[in-house]
XYZ file of N, CA and C in Angstrom:
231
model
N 172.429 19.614 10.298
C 173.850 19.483 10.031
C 174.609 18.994 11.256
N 174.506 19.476 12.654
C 174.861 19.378 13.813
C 175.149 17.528 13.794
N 173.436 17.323 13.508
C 173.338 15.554 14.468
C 174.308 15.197 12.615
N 174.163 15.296 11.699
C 174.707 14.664 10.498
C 176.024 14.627 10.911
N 176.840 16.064 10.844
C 178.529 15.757 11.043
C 179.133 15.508 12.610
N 177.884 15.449 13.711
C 178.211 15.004 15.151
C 179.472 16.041 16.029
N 180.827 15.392 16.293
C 181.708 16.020 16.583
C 182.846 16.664 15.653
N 182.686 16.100 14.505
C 183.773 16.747 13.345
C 183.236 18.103 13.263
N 181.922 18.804 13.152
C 181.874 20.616 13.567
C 181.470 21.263 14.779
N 181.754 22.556 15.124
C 180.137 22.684 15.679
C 179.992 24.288 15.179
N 178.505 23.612 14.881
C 177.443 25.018 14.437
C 177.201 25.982 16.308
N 176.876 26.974 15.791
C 176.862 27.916 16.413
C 175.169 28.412 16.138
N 174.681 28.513 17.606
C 172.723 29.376 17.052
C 173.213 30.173 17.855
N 172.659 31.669 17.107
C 172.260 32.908 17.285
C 171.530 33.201 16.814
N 170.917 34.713 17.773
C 169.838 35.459 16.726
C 168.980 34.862 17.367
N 168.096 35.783 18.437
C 167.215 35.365 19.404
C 166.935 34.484 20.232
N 168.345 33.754 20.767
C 168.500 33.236 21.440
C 168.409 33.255 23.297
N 167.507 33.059 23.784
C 166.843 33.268 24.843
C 167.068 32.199 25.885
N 166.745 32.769 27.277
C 166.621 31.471 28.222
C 165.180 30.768 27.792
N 164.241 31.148 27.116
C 163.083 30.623 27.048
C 162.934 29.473 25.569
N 163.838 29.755 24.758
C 163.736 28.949 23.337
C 165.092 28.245 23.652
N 166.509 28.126 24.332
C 167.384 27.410 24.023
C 167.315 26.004 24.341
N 166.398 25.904 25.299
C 166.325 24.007 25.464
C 165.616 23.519 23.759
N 164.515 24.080 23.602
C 164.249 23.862 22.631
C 164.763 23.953 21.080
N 165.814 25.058 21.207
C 166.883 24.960 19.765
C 167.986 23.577 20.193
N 168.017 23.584 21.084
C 168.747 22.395 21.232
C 168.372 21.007 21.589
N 166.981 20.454 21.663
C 166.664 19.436 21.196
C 166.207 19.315 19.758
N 166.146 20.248 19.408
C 165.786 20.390 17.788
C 166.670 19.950 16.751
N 167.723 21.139 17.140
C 169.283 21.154 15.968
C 170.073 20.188 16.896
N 170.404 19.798 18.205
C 171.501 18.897 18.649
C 172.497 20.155 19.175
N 172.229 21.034 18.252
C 173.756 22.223 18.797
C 173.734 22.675 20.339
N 175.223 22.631 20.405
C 175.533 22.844 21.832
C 176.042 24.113 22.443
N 176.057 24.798 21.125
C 176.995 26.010 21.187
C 175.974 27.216 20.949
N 175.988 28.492 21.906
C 174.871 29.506 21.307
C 175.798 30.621 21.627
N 175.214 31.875 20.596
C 175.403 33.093 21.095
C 173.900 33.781 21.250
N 174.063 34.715 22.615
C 173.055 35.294 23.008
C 173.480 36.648 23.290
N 173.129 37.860 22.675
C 173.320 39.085 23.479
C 172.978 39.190 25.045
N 171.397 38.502 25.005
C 171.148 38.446 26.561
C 170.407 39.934 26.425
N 170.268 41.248 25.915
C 170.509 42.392 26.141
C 168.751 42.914 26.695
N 169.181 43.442 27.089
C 167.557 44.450 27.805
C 168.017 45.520 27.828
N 166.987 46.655 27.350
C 166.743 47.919 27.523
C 166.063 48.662 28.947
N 167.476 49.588 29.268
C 167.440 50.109 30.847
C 167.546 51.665 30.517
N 167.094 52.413 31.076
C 167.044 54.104 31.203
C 168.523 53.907 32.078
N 168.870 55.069 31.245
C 170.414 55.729 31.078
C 170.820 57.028 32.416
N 171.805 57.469 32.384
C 172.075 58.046 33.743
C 171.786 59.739 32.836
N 171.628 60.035 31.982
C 171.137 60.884 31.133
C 170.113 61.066 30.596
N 169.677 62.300 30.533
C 168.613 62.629 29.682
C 168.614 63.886 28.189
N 167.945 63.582 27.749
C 167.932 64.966 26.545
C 166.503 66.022 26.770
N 167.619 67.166 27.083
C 165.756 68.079 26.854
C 165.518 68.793 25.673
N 164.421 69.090 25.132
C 164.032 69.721 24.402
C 162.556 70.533 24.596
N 163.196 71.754 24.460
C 162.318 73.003 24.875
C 161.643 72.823 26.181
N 160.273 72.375 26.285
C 159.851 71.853 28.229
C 159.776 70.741 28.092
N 160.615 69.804 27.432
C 160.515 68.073 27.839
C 161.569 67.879 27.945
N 161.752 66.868 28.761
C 162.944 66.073 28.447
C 162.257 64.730 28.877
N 163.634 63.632 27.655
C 163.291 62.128 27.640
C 164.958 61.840 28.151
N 164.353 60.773 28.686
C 165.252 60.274 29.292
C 165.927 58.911 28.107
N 167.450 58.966 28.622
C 168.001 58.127 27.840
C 168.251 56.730 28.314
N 167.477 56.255 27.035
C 168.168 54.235 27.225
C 169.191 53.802 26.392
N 169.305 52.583 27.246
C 170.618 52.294 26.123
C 170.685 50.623 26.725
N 171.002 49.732 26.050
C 171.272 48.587 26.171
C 172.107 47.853 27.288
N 171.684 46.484 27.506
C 173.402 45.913 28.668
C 172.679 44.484 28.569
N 173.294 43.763 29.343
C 173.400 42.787 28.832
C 172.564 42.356 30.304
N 171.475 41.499 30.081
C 170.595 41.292 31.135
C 171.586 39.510 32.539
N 172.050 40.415 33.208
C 172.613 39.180 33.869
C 171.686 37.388 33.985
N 170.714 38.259 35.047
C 169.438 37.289 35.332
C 169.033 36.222 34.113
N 169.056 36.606 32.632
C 169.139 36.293 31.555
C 170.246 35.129 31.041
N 171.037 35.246 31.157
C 172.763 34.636 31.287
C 172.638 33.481 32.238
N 172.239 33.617 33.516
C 172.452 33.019 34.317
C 171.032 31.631 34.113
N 170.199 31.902 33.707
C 169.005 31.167 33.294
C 169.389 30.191 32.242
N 169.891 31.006 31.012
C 170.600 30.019 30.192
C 171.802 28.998 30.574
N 172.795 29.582 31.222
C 173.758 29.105 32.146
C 172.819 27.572 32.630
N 172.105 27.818 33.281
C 171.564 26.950 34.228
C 170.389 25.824 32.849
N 170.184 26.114 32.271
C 169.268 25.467 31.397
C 170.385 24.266 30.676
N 171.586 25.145 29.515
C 172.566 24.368 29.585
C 173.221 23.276 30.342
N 173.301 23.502 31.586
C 173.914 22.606 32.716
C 173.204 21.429 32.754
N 171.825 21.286 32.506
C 170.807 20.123 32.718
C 171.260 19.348 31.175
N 171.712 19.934 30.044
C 171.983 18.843 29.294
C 173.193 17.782 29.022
């Protein structure tokens, strides 16, 4: 759809969008536009115990190093 309607839209890829697949969604589809969470799983400043364990808590963020790769992949096109 991208290369068909050119500059009259633009499509948007998401949904596993990576520094490692976006050169390649974008010689594919033409699209210029992505959303990426970016996100990686990091242990949390908390933990939960239960009875003699405790697990420690993760929780999501948004992987900079990640961002900045895509950032830079983008720039070359």
């Amino acid at each position: 759809l991208q290369r068909e309607y050119g500059s009259e839209i633009n499509l948007l890829a998401g949904g596993g969008v990576r520094a490692s697949n976006i050169s390649k969604i974008q010689e594919t589809t033409g699209i210029t536009h992505f959303h990426s969470s970016a996100k990686v799983l990091i242990e949390g400043n908390m933990s939960v115990s239960m009875s003699n364990s405790s697990v420690a808590e993760q929780v999501f963020t948004v992987d900079s190093e990640e961002v900045n790769q895509m950032k830079a992949i983008l720039n070359e096109i």
